mmCIF file of C-alpha atoms in Angstrom:
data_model
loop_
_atom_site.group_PDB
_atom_site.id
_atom_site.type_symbol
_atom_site.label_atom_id
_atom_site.label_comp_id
_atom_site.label_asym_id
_atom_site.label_seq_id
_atom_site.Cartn_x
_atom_site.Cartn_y
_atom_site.Cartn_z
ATOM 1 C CA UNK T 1 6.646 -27.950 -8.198
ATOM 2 C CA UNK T 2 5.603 -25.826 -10.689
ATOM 3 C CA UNK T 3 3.694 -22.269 -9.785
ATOM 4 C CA UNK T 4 0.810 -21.423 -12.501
ATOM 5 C CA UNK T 5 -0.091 -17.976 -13.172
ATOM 6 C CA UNK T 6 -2.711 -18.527 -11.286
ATOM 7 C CA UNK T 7 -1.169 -19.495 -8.066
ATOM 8 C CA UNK T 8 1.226 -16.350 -8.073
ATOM 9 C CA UNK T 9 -0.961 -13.808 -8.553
ATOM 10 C CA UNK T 10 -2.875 -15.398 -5.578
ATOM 11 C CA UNK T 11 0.165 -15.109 -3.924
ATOM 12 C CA UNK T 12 0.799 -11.442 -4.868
ATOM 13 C CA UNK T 13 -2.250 -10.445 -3.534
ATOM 14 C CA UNK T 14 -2.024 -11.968 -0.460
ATOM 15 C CA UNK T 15 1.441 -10.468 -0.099
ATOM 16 C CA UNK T 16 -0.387 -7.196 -0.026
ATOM 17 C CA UNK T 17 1.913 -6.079 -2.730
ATOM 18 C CA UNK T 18 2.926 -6.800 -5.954
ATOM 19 C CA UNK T 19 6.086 -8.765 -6.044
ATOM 20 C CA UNK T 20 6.596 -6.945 -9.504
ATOM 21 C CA UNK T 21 6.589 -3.465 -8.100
ATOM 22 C CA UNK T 22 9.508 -1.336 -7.236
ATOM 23 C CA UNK T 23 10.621 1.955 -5.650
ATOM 24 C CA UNK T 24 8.484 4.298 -5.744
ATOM 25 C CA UNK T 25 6.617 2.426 -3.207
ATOM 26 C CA UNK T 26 3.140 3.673 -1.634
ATOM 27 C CA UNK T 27 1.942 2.791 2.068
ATOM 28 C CA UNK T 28 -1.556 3.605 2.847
ATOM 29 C CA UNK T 29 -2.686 5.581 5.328
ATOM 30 C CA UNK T 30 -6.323 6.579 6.121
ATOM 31 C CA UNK T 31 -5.636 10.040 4.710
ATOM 32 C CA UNK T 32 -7.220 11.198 1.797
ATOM 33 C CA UNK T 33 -7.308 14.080 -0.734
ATOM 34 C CA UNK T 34 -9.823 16.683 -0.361
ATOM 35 C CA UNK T 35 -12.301 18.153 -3.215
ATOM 36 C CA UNK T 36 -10.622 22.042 -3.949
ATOM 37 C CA UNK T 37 -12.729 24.655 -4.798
ATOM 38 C CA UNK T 38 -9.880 27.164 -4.181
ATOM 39 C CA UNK T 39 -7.578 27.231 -6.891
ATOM 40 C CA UNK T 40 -3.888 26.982 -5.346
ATOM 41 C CA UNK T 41 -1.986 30.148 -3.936
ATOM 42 C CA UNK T 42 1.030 28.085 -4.238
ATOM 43 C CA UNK T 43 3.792 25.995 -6.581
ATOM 44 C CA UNK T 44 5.597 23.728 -4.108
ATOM 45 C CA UNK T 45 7.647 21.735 -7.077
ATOM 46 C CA UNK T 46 11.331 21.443 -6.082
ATOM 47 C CA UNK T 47 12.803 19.646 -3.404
ATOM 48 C CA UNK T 48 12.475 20.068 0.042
ATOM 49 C CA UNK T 49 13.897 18.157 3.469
ATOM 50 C CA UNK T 50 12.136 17.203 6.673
ATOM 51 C CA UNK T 51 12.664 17.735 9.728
ATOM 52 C CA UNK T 52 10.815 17.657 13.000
ATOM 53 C CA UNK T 53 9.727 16.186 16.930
ATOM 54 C CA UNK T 54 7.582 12.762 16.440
ATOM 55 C CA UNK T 55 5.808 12.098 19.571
ATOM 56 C CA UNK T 56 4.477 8.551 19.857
ATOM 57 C CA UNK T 57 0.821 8.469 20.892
ATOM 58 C CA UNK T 58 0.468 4.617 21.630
ATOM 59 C CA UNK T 59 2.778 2.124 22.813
ATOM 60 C CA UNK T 60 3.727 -0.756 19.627
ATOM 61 C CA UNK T 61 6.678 0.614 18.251
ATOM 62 C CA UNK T 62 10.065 -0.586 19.271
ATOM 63 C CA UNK T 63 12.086 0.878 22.303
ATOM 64 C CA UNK T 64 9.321 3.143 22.572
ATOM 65 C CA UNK T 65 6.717 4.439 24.986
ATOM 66 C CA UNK T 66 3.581 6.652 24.641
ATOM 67 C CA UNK T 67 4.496 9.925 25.549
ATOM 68 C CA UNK T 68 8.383 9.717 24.361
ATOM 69 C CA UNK T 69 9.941 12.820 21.923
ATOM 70 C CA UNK T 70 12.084 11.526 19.016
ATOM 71 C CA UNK T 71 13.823 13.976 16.655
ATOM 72 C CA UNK T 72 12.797 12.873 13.115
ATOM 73 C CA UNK T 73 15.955 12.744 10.722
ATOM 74 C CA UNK T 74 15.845 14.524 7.679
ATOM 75 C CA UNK T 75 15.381 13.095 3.922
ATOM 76 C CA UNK T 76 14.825 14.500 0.756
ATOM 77 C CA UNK T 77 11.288 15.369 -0.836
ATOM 78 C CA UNK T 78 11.245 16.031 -4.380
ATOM 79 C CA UNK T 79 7.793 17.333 -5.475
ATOM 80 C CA UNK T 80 6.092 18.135 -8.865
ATOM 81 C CA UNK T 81 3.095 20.296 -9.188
ATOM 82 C CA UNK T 82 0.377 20.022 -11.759
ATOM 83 C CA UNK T 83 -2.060 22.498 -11.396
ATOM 84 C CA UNK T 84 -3.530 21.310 -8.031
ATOM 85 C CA UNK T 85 -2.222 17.869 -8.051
ATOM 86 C CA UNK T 86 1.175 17.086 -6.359
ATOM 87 C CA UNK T 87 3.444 13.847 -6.733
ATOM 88 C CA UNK T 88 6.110 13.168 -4.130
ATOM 89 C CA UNK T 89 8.965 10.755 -3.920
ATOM 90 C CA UNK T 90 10.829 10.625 -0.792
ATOM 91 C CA UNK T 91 13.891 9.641 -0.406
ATOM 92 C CA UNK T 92 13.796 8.287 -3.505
ATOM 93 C CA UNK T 93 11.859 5.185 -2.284
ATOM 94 C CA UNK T 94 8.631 6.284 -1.383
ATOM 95 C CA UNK T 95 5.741 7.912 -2.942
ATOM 96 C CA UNK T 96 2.978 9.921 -1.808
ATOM 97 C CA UNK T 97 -0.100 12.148 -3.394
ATOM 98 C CA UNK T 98 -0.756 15.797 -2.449
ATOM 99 C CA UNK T 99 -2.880 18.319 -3.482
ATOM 100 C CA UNK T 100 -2.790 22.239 -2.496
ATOM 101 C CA UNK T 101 -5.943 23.714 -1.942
ATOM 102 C CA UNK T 102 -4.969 27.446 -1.503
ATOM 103 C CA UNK T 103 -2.055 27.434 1.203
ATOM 104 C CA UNK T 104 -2.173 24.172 2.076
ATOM 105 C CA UNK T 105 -0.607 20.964 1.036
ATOM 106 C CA UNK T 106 -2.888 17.962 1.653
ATOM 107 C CA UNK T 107 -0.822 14.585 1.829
ATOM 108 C CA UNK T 108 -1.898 10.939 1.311
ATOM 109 C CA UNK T 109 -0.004 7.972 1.525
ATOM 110 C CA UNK T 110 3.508 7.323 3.714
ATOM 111 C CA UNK T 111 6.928 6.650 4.194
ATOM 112 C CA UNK T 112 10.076 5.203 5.984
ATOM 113 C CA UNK T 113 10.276 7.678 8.695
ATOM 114 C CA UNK T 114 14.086 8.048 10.831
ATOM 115 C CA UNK T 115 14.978 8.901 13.985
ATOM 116 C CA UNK T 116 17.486 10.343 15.875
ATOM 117 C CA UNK T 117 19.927 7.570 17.693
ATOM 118 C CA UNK T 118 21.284 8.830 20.918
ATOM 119 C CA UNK T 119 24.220 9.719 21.123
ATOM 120 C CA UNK T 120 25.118 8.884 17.542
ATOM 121 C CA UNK T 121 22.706 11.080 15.904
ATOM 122 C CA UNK T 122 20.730 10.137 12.326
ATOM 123 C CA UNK T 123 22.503 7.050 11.325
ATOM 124 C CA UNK T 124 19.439 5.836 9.572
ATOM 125 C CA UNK T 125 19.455 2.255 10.796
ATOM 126 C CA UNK T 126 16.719 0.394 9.951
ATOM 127 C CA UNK T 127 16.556 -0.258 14.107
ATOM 128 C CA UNK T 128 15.883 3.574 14.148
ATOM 129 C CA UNK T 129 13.397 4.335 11.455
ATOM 130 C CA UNK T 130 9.826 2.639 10.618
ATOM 131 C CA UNK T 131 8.044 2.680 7.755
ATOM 132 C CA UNK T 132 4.413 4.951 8.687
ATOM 133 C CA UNK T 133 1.127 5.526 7.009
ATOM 134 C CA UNK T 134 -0.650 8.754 7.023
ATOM 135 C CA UNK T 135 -3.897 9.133 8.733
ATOM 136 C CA UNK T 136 -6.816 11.611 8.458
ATOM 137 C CA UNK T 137 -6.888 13.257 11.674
ATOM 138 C CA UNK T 138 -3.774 14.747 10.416
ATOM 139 C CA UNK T 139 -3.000 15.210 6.943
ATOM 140 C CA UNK T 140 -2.310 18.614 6.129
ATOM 141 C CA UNK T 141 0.388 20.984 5.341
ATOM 142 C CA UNK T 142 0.343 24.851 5.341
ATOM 143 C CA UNK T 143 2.840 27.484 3.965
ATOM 144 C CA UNK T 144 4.237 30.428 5.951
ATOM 145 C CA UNK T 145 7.539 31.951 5.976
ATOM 146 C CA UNK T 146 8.293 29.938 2.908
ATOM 147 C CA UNK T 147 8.392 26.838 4.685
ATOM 148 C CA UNK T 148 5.504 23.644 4.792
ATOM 149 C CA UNK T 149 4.656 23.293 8.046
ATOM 150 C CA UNK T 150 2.022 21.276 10.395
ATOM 151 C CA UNK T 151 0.971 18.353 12.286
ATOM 152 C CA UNK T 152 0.701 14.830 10.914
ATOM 153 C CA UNK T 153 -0.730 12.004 12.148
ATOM 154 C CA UNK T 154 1.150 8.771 11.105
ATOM 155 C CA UNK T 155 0.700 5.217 11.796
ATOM 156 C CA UNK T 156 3.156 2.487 11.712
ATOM 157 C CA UNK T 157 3.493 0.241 14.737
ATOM 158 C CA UNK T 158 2.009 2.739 16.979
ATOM 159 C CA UNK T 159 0.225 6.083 16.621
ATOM 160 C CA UNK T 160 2.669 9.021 16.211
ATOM 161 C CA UNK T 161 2.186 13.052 15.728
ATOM 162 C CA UNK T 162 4.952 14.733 13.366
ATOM 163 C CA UNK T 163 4.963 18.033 14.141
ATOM 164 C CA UNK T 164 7.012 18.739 10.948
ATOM 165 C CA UNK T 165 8.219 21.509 8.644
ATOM 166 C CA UNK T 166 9.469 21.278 4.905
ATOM 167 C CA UNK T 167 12.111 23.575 4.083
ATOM 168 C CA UNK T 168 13.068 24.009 0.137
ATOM 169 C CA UNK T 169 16.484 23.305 -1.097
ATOM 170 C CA UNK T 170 15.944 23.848 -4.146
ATOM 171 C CA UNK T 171 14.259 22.811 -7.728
#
């Protein structure tokens, strides 16, 4: 059988991705980026970790239950700042789209998000971890004590809150 042109990119797009495209990737959330009318009161490029409670909101996630505590396991952030506009890569696999507006970091897009694995601790087994979307109810970031720090909302197969903080590690 032979596959026109054609016929894959039909296939592509109904694969929801393109077949072509590699790490970085980008998952969708509902989030989105704010217009800024104040100019940012901070540079957040350099890398950063993660690190935080996720408490799932809905049941749909595996070996989970509404109402259960995970601790999230941490993974690397690297971030580069252009004027407002920040791009993310996390862990080297994902990417996501920020943009400060004064002391806070706006965020749009997701990631592969581990937990803890009791009693083995992060082992970062797929079995552990899913990959989340961020949504609008909670999409922002704000820095104190030289740290990112808030609530997000994420969405993979269940509704989640991240209470989170970014710490830097360096540039």
């Amino acid at each position: 059988m032979v596959i026109t042109s054609t016929a894959a990119a039909v296939l592509v797009v109904i694969g929801g991705c393109s077949l072509l495209e590699g790490p970085p990737y980008f998952i969708p959330g509902s989030a989105t980026l704010p217009d800024c009318t104040e100019a940012p009161a901070v540079d957040v490029t350099g890398r950063w970790f993660d690190g935080g409670e996720l408490t799932i909101q809905t049941d749909g996630c595996a070996g989970t239950a509404a109402g259960d505590v995970l601790t999230v396991c941490a993974l690397d952030w690297q971030m580069t700042q252009s004027g407002a506009e920040v791009s993310i890569v996390v862990d080297e696999e994902y990417r996501l789209e920020g943009r400060v507006c004064g002391d806070q970091l706006y965020l749009q897009g997701g990631w592969w998000l581990p937990t803890e694995d009791p009693p083995y601790g992060c082992t970062y087994e797929d079995d552990t971890a899913e990959e989340v979307g961020i949504e609008a109810a909670g999409n922002v970031l704000r820095l104190a004590d030289a740290r990112l720090a808030g609530t997000l909302v994420v969405r993979g197969g269940c509704l989640a809150e991240y209470a989170m903080a970014l710490e830097r590690s360096g540039p």
